[in-house]
Coordinates of C-alpha atoms and ligand atoms in Angstrom, one line a residue:
M901 CA 26.6 -4.1 17.2
S902 CA 26.1 -7.9 16.5
T903 CA 27.2 -10.5 19.0
N904 CA 27.0 -14.2 18.9
N905 CA 25.0 -14.6 15.6
Q906 CA 22.5 -12.3 17.1
L907 CA 21.1 -10.0 14.4
D908 CA 20.3 -6.3 14.9
L909 CA 17.0 -6.5 13.0
I910 CA 14.7 -9.2 11.7
G911 CA 12.0 -8.1 9.2
V912 CA 8.8 -10.3 8.9
G913 CA 7.3 -10.0 5.4
I914 CA 8.9 -8.7 2.2
G915 CA 6.6 -6.3 0.6
P916 CA 7.8 -2.9 -0.7
F917 CA 7.9 -1.4 2.8
N918 CA 10.2 -3.9 4.5
L919 CA 12.1 -4.2 1.2
S920 CA 12.9 -0.6 1.4
I921 CA 14.4 -1.2 4.9
A922 CA 16.3 -4.2 3.7
A923 CA 17.8 -2.1 0.7
L924 CA 18.8 0.6 3.0
S925 CA 20.3 -1.8 5.6
A926 CA 22.0 -3.9 3.0
T927 CA 24.7 -1.3 2.3
K928 CA 25.4 -0.5 6.1
P929 CA 27.7 -3.0 7.6
Q930 CA 27.2 -1.7 11.0
L931 CA 23.6 -3.1 10.8
S932 CA 23.1 -6.8 10.6
S933 CA 19.6 -7.6 9.3
L934 CA 17.6 -10.6 7.8
F935 CA 14.2 -10.2 6.2
F936 CA 11.7 -13.4 6.0
E937 CA 9.1 -13.8 3.3
K938 CA 6.7 -16.7 3.0
K939 CA 6.2 -16.4 -0.7
E940 CA 8.7 -18.5 -2.8
E941 CA 9.7 -15.3 -4.6
F942 CA 9.0 -11.5 -4.4
A943 CA 5.5 -10.8 -5.7
W944 CA 3.7 -7.5 -5.3
H945 CA -0.1 -8.1 -4.8
P946 CA 0.3 -10.7 -7.7
G947 CA -3.5 -11.2 -8.1
L948 CA -3.8 -7.4 -9.1
L949 CA -0.9 -7.4 -11.4
L950 CA -3.1 -6.7 -14.4
K951 CA -1.3 -6.1 -17.7
D952 CA -2.4 -2.5 -18.1
S953 CA -2.5 -1.3 -14.5
K954 CA -0.5 1.8 -13.8
M955 CA 1.3 3.0 -10.7
Q956 CA -0.4 5.9 -8.7
T957 CA 3.0 7.3 -7.7
S958 CA 6.2 8.4 -9.5
F959 CA 9.0 5.8 -10.1
L960 CA 11.3 8.0 -8.1
K961 CA 9.2 7.1 -5.1
D962 CA 11.2 3.8 -5.2
L963 CA 12.8 1.8 -2.4
V964 CA 15.7 4.1 -1.8
T965 CA 15.9 7.3 -3.9
G966 CA 14.0 9.5 -1.4
V967 CA 17.0 9.2 1.1
D968 CA 19.9 7.7 -0.9
P969 CA 19.9 7.9 -4.6
T970 CA 23.3 6.3 -4.7
N971 CA 22.0 3.0 -3.3
P972 CA 22.4 0.2 -5.9
Y973 CA 18.8 -0.8 -5.5
S974 CA 17.3 2.3 -7.1
F975 CA 14.9 2.2 -9.9
L976 CA 17.2 4.2 -12.1
N977 CA 19.9 1.5 -11.6
Y978 CA 17.4 -1.1 -12.5
L979 CA 16.9 0.6 -15.7
V980 CA 20.6 0.8 -16.4
C981 CA 21.3 -2.8 -15.3
Q982 CA 18.4 -4.1 -17.5
H983 CA 19.8 -2.0 -20.4
K984 CA 16.8 0.0 -21.0
L985 CA 17.3 3.4 -19.6
H986 CA 17.5 5.2 -23.0
P987 CA 14.3 3.7 -24.5
F988 CA 12.6 4.3 -21.0
M989 CA 13.5 8.0 -21.3
A990 CA 12.4 8.2 -25.0
S991 CA 9.1 6.6 -24.0
G992 CA 8.4 9.7 -22.0
Q993 CA 6.6 8.0 -19.2
T994 CA 6.1 9.8 -16.1
V995 CA 3.7 7.0 -14.6
I996 CA 4.9 3.4 -15.1
S997 CA 3.1 0.1 -15.1
R998 CA 2.7 -1.8 -12.0
L999 CA 4.2 -4.9 -13.7
E1000 CA 7.4 -2.9 -14.3
F1001 CA 7.6 -1.5 -10.8
S1002 CA 7.0 -5.1 -9.4
D1003 CA 9.8 -6.5 -11.8
Y1004 CA 12.1 -3.7 -10.4
M1005 CA 11.4 -4.7 -6.8
A1006 CA 11.8 -8.4 -7.6
W1007 CA 15.1 -7.6 -9.3
A1008 CA 16.3 -5.8 -6.2
A1009 CA 14.8 -8.2 -3.5
H1010 CA 16.6 -11.2 -5.1
Q1011 CA 20.0 -9.6 -5.3
M1012 CA 20.1 -8.4 -1.6
P1013 CA 22.1 -10.4 0.8
N1014 CA 19.7 -9.9 3.6
T1015 CA 16.5 -11.4 2.1
R1016 CA 15.0 -14.9 2.5
F1017 CA 12.1 -16.2 0.4
N1018 CA 10.1 -19.3 1.0
S1019 CA 10.7 -18.5 4.6
P1020 CA 7.3 -18.1 6.6
V1021 CA 7.8 -16.7 10.0
E1022 CA 5.8 -19.1 12.3
A1023 CA 6.4 -17.7 15.7
I1024 CA 8.0 -14.9 17.6
D1025 CA 9.1 -15.2 21.2
Y1026 CA 11.2 -13.0 23.6
H1027 CA 13.9 -14.5 25.6
D1028 CA 17.0 -13.1 27.5
G1029 CA 17.0 -9.8 25.8
A1030 CA 16.2 -10.8 22.3
F1031 CA 13.5 -11.7 20.0
V1032 CA 13.5 -15.3 18.9
V1033 CA 12.0 -15.8 15.5
T1034 CA 11.2 -19.3 14.1
S1035 CA 11.1 -19.9 10.4
K1036 CA 11.0 -23.4 8.9
G1037 CA 12.0 -24.9 12.3
Q1038 CA 15.2 -22.7 12.7
E1039 CA 15.5 -20.0 15.4
Y1040 CA 17.0 -16.6 14.8
R1041 CA 17.8 -14.2 17.5
S1042 CA 17.4 -10.4 16.9
Q1043 CA 17.6 -7.2 19.0
H1044 CA 14.8 -5.6 17.1
L1045 CA 11.8 -6.6 14.8
V1046 CA 10.1 -4.9 12.1
M1047 CA 6.7 -6.2 11.0
G1048 CA 6.0 -5.6 7.4
T1049 CA 3.2 -8.1 6.7
G1050 CA 0.9 -5.9 4.9
T1051 CA -2.9 -5.7 5.0
L1052 CA -5.6 -8.4 4.5
P1053 CA -8.3 -8.3 1.7
Y1054 CA -11.6 -6.9 3.2
T1055 CA -14.9 -8.6 2.4
P1056 CA -18.2 -7.1 3.4
K1057 CA -20.1 -9.3 5.8
C1058 CA -23.1 -9.9 3.4
V1059 CA -20.9 -11.7 1.0
E1060 CA -18.8 -13.7 3.4
G1061 CA -20.8 -16.9 3.0
F1062 CA -20.6 -16.9 -0.9
M1063 CA -16.8 -16.6 -1.4
G1064 CA -15.5 -19.1 -3.9
S1065 CA -14.4 -19.3 -7.6
Q1066 CA -17.3 -17.3 -8.8
C1067 CA -17.3 -14.7 -6.0
F1068 CA -13.9 -13.6 -4.9
H1069 CA -11.8 -10.5 -3.8
A1070 CA -10.0 -8.6 -6.6
S1071 CA -6.7 -9.5 -4.9
E1072 CA -7.1 -13.0 -6.4
L1073 CA -8.2 -11.9 -9.9
A1074 CA -5.2 -12.7 -11.8
L1075 CA -4.6 -15.9 -9.9
H1076 CA -8.1 -17.2 -10.6
N1077 CA -7.9 -16.1 -14.2
P1078 CA -11.5 -16.5 -14.6
D1079 CA -13.2 -17.1 -18.0
L1080 CA -15.9 -14.4 -18.1
T1081 CA -17.0 -15.2 -21.6
N1082 CA -20.8 -14.6 -21.8
K1083 CA -21.0 -14.0 -18.1
R1084 CA -22.9 -11.3 -16.3
V1085 CA -20.1 -9.7 -14.1
A1086 CA -20.6 -7.5 -11.0
I1087 CA -17.6 -5.5 -9.9
I1088 CA -18.2 -4.1 -6.3
G1089 CA -16.1 -1.2 -5.2
G1090 CA -15.2 2.2 -6.9
G1091 CA -11.7 2.9 -6.0
Q1092 CA -8.6 2.4 -8.1
T1093 CA -8.8 -1.4 -7.8
G1094 CA -12.5 -1.3 -9.1
A1095 CA -11.4 1.0 -11.9
D1096 CA -8.5 -1.3 -12.9
V1097 CA -10.7 -4.3 -12.8
F1098 CA -13.5 -2.6 -14.8
Q1099 CA -11.0 -1.4 -17.4
H1100 CA -9.6 -5.0 -17.9
V1101 CA -12.9 -6.7 -17.9
F1102 CA -14.3 -4.1 -20.3
D1103 CA -11.2 -4.8 -22.5
N1104 CA -12.1 -8.4 -22.7
S1105 CA -8.9 -9.4 -20.8
F1106 CA -10.9 -12.4 -19.5
G1107 CA -13.1 -13.1 -22.3
K1108 CA -16.0 -10.9 -23.6
P1109 CA -18.7 -10.8 -20.8
A1110 CA -22.4 -10.7 -21.5
F1111 CA -22.9 -7.7 -19.0
I1112 CA -20.9 -5.7 -16.6
N1113 CA -22.3 -3.9 -13.5
W1114 CA -19.8 -1.7 -11.7
V1115 CA -21.3 -0.7 -8.4
S1116 CA -19.9 1.7 -6.0
R1117 CA -20.9 3.2 -2.6
R1118 CA -19.1 6.4 -3.3
P1119 CA -21.2 9.2 -4.6
N1120 CA -19.4 9.3 -8.0
I1121 CA -16.5 7.5 -9.7
E1122 CA -14.0 9.9 -7.9
S1123 CA -10.6 11.0 -9.0
L1124 CA -7.4 10.9 -7.1
D1125 CA -6.5 14.3 -5.8
E1126 CA -3.1 14.7 -7.6
G1127 CA -2.6 18.4 -7.1
C1128 CA 0.8 19.6 -6.3
F1129 CA -0.2 21.2 -3.1
T1130 CA -1.8 17.9 -2.2
D1131 CA 1.5 16.3 -2.5
E1132 CA 2.7 18.3 0.5
Y1133 CA 0.7 15.7 2.6
F1134 CA 3.2 13.2 1.4
M1135 CA 6.3 15.0 2.6
P1136 CA 8.4 14.4 5.8
D1137 CA 7.6 17.8 7.4
Y1138 CA 3.8 17.2 7.3
V1139 CA 4.1 13.8 8.8
N1140 CA 6.5 15.2 11.4
G1141 CA 4.0 17.9 12.3
F1142 CA 0.9 15.5 11.9
Y1143 CA 2.3 13.0 14.4
H1144 CA 1.9 15.4 17.3
L1145 CA -1.7 16.4 16.7
D1146 CA -4.6 15.3 18.9
Q1147 CA -6.0 11.9 17.8
N1148 CA -9.4 13.3 17.0
K1149 CA -8.0 15.9 14.7
K1150 CA -5.8 13.4 13.0
D1151 CA -8.8 11.0 12.4
R1152 CA -10.7 13.9 11.1
E1153 CA -7.9 15.0 8.7
V1154 CA -7.2 11.5 7.4
S1155 CA -11.0 11.0 6.6
R1156 CA -11.0 14.5 4.8
Q1157 CA -7.9 13.5 2.9
K1158 CA -9.3 10.1 1.6
L1159 CA -9.1 11.1 -2.1
T1160 CA -5.5 12.0 -1.9
S1161 CA -4.7 8.3 -1.7
D1162 CA -7.9 6.5 -2.5
G1163 CA -9.3 8.0 -5.7
I1164 CA -8.7 6.9 -9.2
T1165 CA -5.8 8.4 -11.2
T1166 CA -7.0 11.1 -13.9
E1167 CA -5.3 9.1 -16.6
C1168 CA -7.2 5.9 -15.8
L1169 CA -10.5 7.6 -15.5
K1170 CA -10.0 9.4 -18.7
G1171 CA -9.2 6.1 -20.5
I1172 CA -12.3 4.6 -19.1
Y1173 CA -14.5 7.5 -20.0
Q1174 CA -13.1 7.5 -23.5
R1175 CA -13.8 3.9 -24.0
L1176 CA -17.3 4.2 -22.8
Y1177 CA -17.9 7.2 -25.1
H1178 CA -16.5 5.2 -28.1
D1179 CA -18.6 2.1 -27.2
K1180 CA -21.9 4.0 -26.8
Y1181 CA -21.7 6.9 -29.1
V1182 CA -19.5 5.8 -31.9
L1183 CA -19.9 2.0 -32.1
R1184 CA -23.3 2.2 -30.8
E1185 CA -22.9 -1.1 -29.1
P1186 CA -26.1 -2.5 -27.5
N1187 CA -26.1 -1.8 -23.8
W1188 CA -23.7 -4.4 -22.1
W1189 CA -22.5 -2.3 -19.2
S1190 CA -23.9 -0.1 -16.4
I1191 CA -21.9 2.0 -13.7
Q1192 CA -23.8 2.7 -10.6
P1193 CA -22.4 5.0 -8.0
N1194 CA -24.1 5.7 -4.6
Q1195 CA -25.2 2.1 -4.1
T1196 CA -24.4 0.1 -1.2
L1197 CA -24.3 -3.7 -1.4
V1198 CA -26.6 -4.8 1.5
E1199 CA -27.6 -8.4 0.8
V1200 CA -26.6 -11.3 -1.5
D1201 CA -28.5 -14.5 -2.3
K1202 CA -27.6 -17.5 -4.5
T1203 CA -29.9 -17.8 -7.5
G1204 CA -29.6 -20.8 -9.9
G1205 CA -26.1 -20.6 -11.2
G1206 CA -25.4 -17.0 -10.1
F1207 CA -26.0 -14.4 -7.4
R1208 CA -28.7 -11.8 -6.7
M1209 CA -27.3 -8.6 -5.1
Q1210 CA -29.5 -6.1 -3.2
L1211 CA -28.4 -2.5 -3.3
T1212 CA -29.6 0.6 -1.4
H1213 CA -29.2 3.9 -2.9
G1214 CA -27.2 6.4 -0.8
L1215 CA -29.4 9.4 -1.6
T1216 CA -32.9 8.0 -2.3
G1217 CA -32.8 4.9 -0.1
A1218 CA -34.3 3.0 -3.0
T1219 CA -33.6 -0.7 -3.2
S1220 CA -32.6 -2.3 -6.5
F1221 CA -31.0 -5.6 -7.5
V1222 CA -28.1 -6.7 -9.7
D1223 CA -27.9 -10.3 -11.0
A1224 CA -24.4 -11.8 -11.8
D1225 CA -22.6 -15.0 -12.5
V1226 CA -19.3 -13.7 -11.2
V1227 CA -18.8 -11.3 -8.5
I1228 CA -15.5 -9.4 -8.0
L1229 CA -15.0 -7.6 -4.7
C1230 CA -13.0 -4.5 -5.0
T1231 CA -13.7 -3.7 -1.5
G1232 CA -10.3 -2.8 -0.2
F1233 CA -8.0 -4.1 2.5
K1234 CA -8.0 -4.2 6.3
R1235 CA -5.3 -4.0 8.9
G1236 CA -4.4 -7.2 10.6
L1237 CA -1.2 -8.6 12.3
P1238 CA 0.0 -12.2 11.6
N1239 CA -0.5 -15.0 13.9
C1240 CA 3.2 -15.3 14.5
L1241 CA 3.0 -12.2 16.6
A1242 CA 0.2 -13.7 18.9
K1243 CA 2.4 -14.5 21.8
L1244 CA 3.9 -11.0 22.2
M1245 CA 0.7 -9.1 21.3
P1246 CA -0.7 -9.2 24.9
Q1247 CA 2.4 -6.9 25.8
V1248 CA 1.8 -4.5 22.9
E1249 CA -0.4 -1.5 23.8
T1250 CA -3.3 -0.8 21.5
D1251 CA -5.5 2.3 21.0
A1252 CA -9.3 2.3 21.1
S1253 CA -9.5 0.9 17.7
G1254 CA -7.2 -2.0 18.6
Q1255 CA -4.2 -0.8 16.6
A1256 CA -0.7 -0.9 18.1
I1257 CA 0.4 2.7 19.5
L1258 CA 3.4 3.7 17.5
S1259 CA 6.2 6.2 18.4
E1260 CA 7.3 8.7 16.1
D1261 CA 10.0 6.3 14.9
Y1262 CA 7.4 3.6 14.2
A1263 CA 8.3 1.5 17.2
A1264 CA 5.2 -0.1 19.0
K1265 CA 4.6 0.7 22.6
W1266 CA 5.1 -2.5 24.4
Q1267 CA 5.8 -3.8 28.0
G1268 CA 9.2 -5.2 27.2
S1269 CA 12.5 -3.6 27.2
N1270 CA 13.1 -0.4 25.4
N1271 CA 16.4 -2.0 24.2
N1272 CA 14.2 -4.2 22.0
R1273 CA 11.8 -2.7 19.8
I1274 CA 9.0 -3.9 17.4
Y1275 CA 8.7 -1.5 14.5
M1276 CA 5.7 -1.6 12.3
V1277 CA 5.3 -0.3 8.7
N1278 CA 2.0 0.2 7.1
A1279 CA 0.3 0.3 10.5
G1280 CA 0.3 3.9 11.5
T1281 CA -2.3 5.8 9.4
R1282 CA -3.9 6.9 12.6
S1283 CA -0.6 8.1 14.1
H1284 CA 1.5 9.2 11.0
G1285 CA -1.3 10.1 8.5
I1286 CA -2.6 9.3 5.1
V1287 CA 0.9 8.7 3.6
E1288 CA 1.4 5.5 5.7
P1289 CA 0.1 2.9 3.3
Q1290 CA 1.6 4.7 0.3
L1291 CA 5.1 4.3 -1.3
S1292 CA 5.8 8.1 -1.2
L1293 CA 7.7 8.1 2.0
A1294 CA 8.6 4.4 2.2
A1295 CA 12.4 5.2 1.9
W1296 CA 12.2 8.1 4.4
R1297 CA 10.2 5.9 6.9
A1298 CA 12.9 3.1 6.4
A1299 CA 15.7 5.6 7.1
K1300 CA 13.9 6.9 10.1
I1301 CA 13.7 3.3 11.5
I1302 CA 17.4 2.5 10.7
N1303 CA 18.6 5.7 12.4
N1304 CA 16.5 4.9 15.4
I1305 CA 18.0 1.4 15.6
C1306 CA 21.6 2.6 15.2
D1307 CA 20.9 5.7 17.4
E1308 CA 22.7 7.9 14.9
Q1309 CA 21.9 9.7 11.8
I1310 CA 22.9 7.0 9.3
Y1311 CA 20.7 8.6 6.9
D1312 CA 20.4 12.4 6.8
I1313 CA 16.7 13.0 7.0
S1314 CA 16.9 16.4 8.8
E1315 CA 16.3 18.4 5.7
S1316 CA 13.2 20.6 6.0
N1317 CA 11.8 21.3 2.6
H1318 CA 8.3 22.3 1.8
V1319 CA 6.3 25.0 0.1
L1320 CA 3.4 25.3 2.4
D1321 CA 3.8 26.6 5.9
W1322 CA 1.6 24.1 7.7
G1323 CA 1.9 25.9 11.1
L1324 CA 2.2 22.3 12.7
F1325 CA 5.9 22.3 13.3
E1326 CA 6.7 25.2 15.7
E1327 CA 5.4 23.5 18.9
H1328 CA 7.8 20.7 18.6
N1329 CA 10.7 22.6 17.1
P1330 CA 10.8 26.1 18.6
S1331 CA 13.9 27.0 16.6
Q1332 CA 11.9 26.8 13.4
P1333 CA 10.2 30.1 13.5
E1334 CA 13.5 31.9 14.3
Q1335 CA 15.2 30.2 11.4
R1336 CA 12.4 31.3 9.1
M1337 CA 12.6 34.9 10.4
S1338 CA 16.3 35.1 10.0
A1339 CA 15.9 34.0 6.4
M1340 CA 13.7 37.0 5.8
P1341 CA 15.3 40.1 4.2
Ligands
FAD783 C1 -3.4 -3.2 -6.2 C2 -2.5 -2.2 -5.5 C3 -1.8 -1.1 -6.0 C4 -1.2 -0.2 -5.2 N1 -0.5 0.7 -6.0 C5 0.1 1.6 -5.3 C6 0.9 2.7 -6.0 O1 0.9 2.8 -7.3 N2 1.5 3.7 -5.3 C7 1.6 3.6 -3.9 O2 2.1 4.5 -3.2 N3 0.8 2.6 -3.3 C8 0.2 1.7 -3.8 N4 -0.5 0.7 -3.1 C9 -0.4 0.6 -1.7 C10 0.9 0.0 -1.1 O3 2.0 0.6 -1.7 C11 0.8 -1.5 -1.3 O4 -0.2 -2.1 -0.6 C12 2.1 -2.2 -0.6 O5 2.2 -3.4 -1.2 C13 2.2 -2.2 0.8 O6 3.4 -2.8 1.1 P1 3.6 -3.8 2.5 O7 5.0 -4.0 2.5 O8 3.1 -3.0 3.7 O9 2.7 -5.0 2.3 P2 2.6 -6.2 1.2 O10 3.0 -5.7 -0.1 O11 1.2 -6.7 1.4 O12 3.6 -7.3 1.6 C14 3.6 -8.0 2.9 C15 4.3 -9.4 2.6 O13 4.4 -9.9 4.0 C16 4.3 -11.4 3.7 N5 4.1 -12.1 4.9 C17 2.8 -12.0 5.7 N6 2.9 -12.8 6.8 C18 4.2 -13.4 6.8 C19 4.8 -14.3 7.6 N7 4.2 -14.8 8.8 N8 6.1 -14.6 7.2 C20 6.6 -14.2 6.1 N9 6.0 -13.3 5.3 C21 4.8 -12.8 5.5 C22 3.2 -11.5 2.6 O14 3.4 -12.6 1.9 C23 3.6 -10.3 1.7 O15 4.5 -10.6 0.7 C24 -1.2 -0.3 -3.9 C25 -1.9 -1.4 -3.3 C26 -2.6 -2.2 -4.0 C27 -3.3 -3.2 -3.2

């Protein structure tokens, strides 16, 4: 496939999602690829790698196992190579720390022949049937691209003017390593990140604060929907069926399914609740924390050395105020494509919400040649569903992209395996009902 030093695939960004594509490409000599990352070494949301944060997903949902457990970059191979498989099994963990999963991905990323760190992609152009990617002044040609540059921290408008060392997004927490001793701390946002941050601040990981206010717009501190039937949303057949639904229905379903990916793990919630119980009813500590659901941050003012935050209650409409010396925003992430794609973006077709329109195989619809495709990962929640920003099907999606590039089933992802009959599949695979009927006694 490769001619004249031209690669088949260049990946921009090495987060978990492009790393999965890199891992599954690395063992396939018929596919030449190179993945560029601006960071000096692999780092998975380093500002949020708190020492006691746990994964939301199983360690088997790693870079490769979902489609090729024999690939050398699996989590199990990492355990064996690090000589810790037996203690790992003895520990009985089903959910591992984010620190260990990050260590695993770094181990994999730095062994792969097709990854380049400290290599920001500065520009991407298109000439003579190939993408021309510039990194550190050097040009690389590739038939296809895969954009895996992740998401950007989201900051509510009312706080924008106050960002700095005392008011920052949680994605920078571990990098700031703030001294919170005797400080009034406000944590804004009630998802998994808010919970992880609350837990660590409560545990005095950054010094013993004077007071913690944890504020969430959500109606309660809500748990992740971790039911086994819920897991069926995170399986290939559901995604295949979902893709073909009408856009309004897709938007409605994604919004209905929010807590399947955006809630807080039961284990984390239990840990926090037990801490609070012990603190309040056993230690009888004087009141030094408050958890306030149903409160929306609407305005921020600077007061003396700190901040005064105005909140509006979601049910009563009442206004209240929270004073803080340090504000940690756990307000999530938003989509955004990097500047290096700016030159090509006018040729990429976008939907009403400004997002690139993706094919079933994750290729953006663009005005250029169909022989040159711009794949995008973590960009298709509207098209492919709630699983898109999760690790659950990262390996399956990577295999789908590789198969599409190679125009053959390099990875066998044809298996249809599910417990629920979603009723979404028939329209696009008319043979499916017959298969099911013939399986009946
Ligand atoms: C704190 C946290 C915990 C999470 N935990 C889980 C979990 O347990 N389970 C789960 O399923 N999902 C989890 N997620 C969701 C998801 O798995 C992660 O967000 C994941 O990191 C997304 O991967 P990505 O490859 O899209 O992007 P990222 O991890 O953001 O990686 C993108 C990379 O692109 C690089 N980049 C950007 N621009 C350029 C450029 N021009 N040139 C070169 N490189 C560039 C960036 O430096 C970055 O390293 C979590 C998310 C967060 C924020």
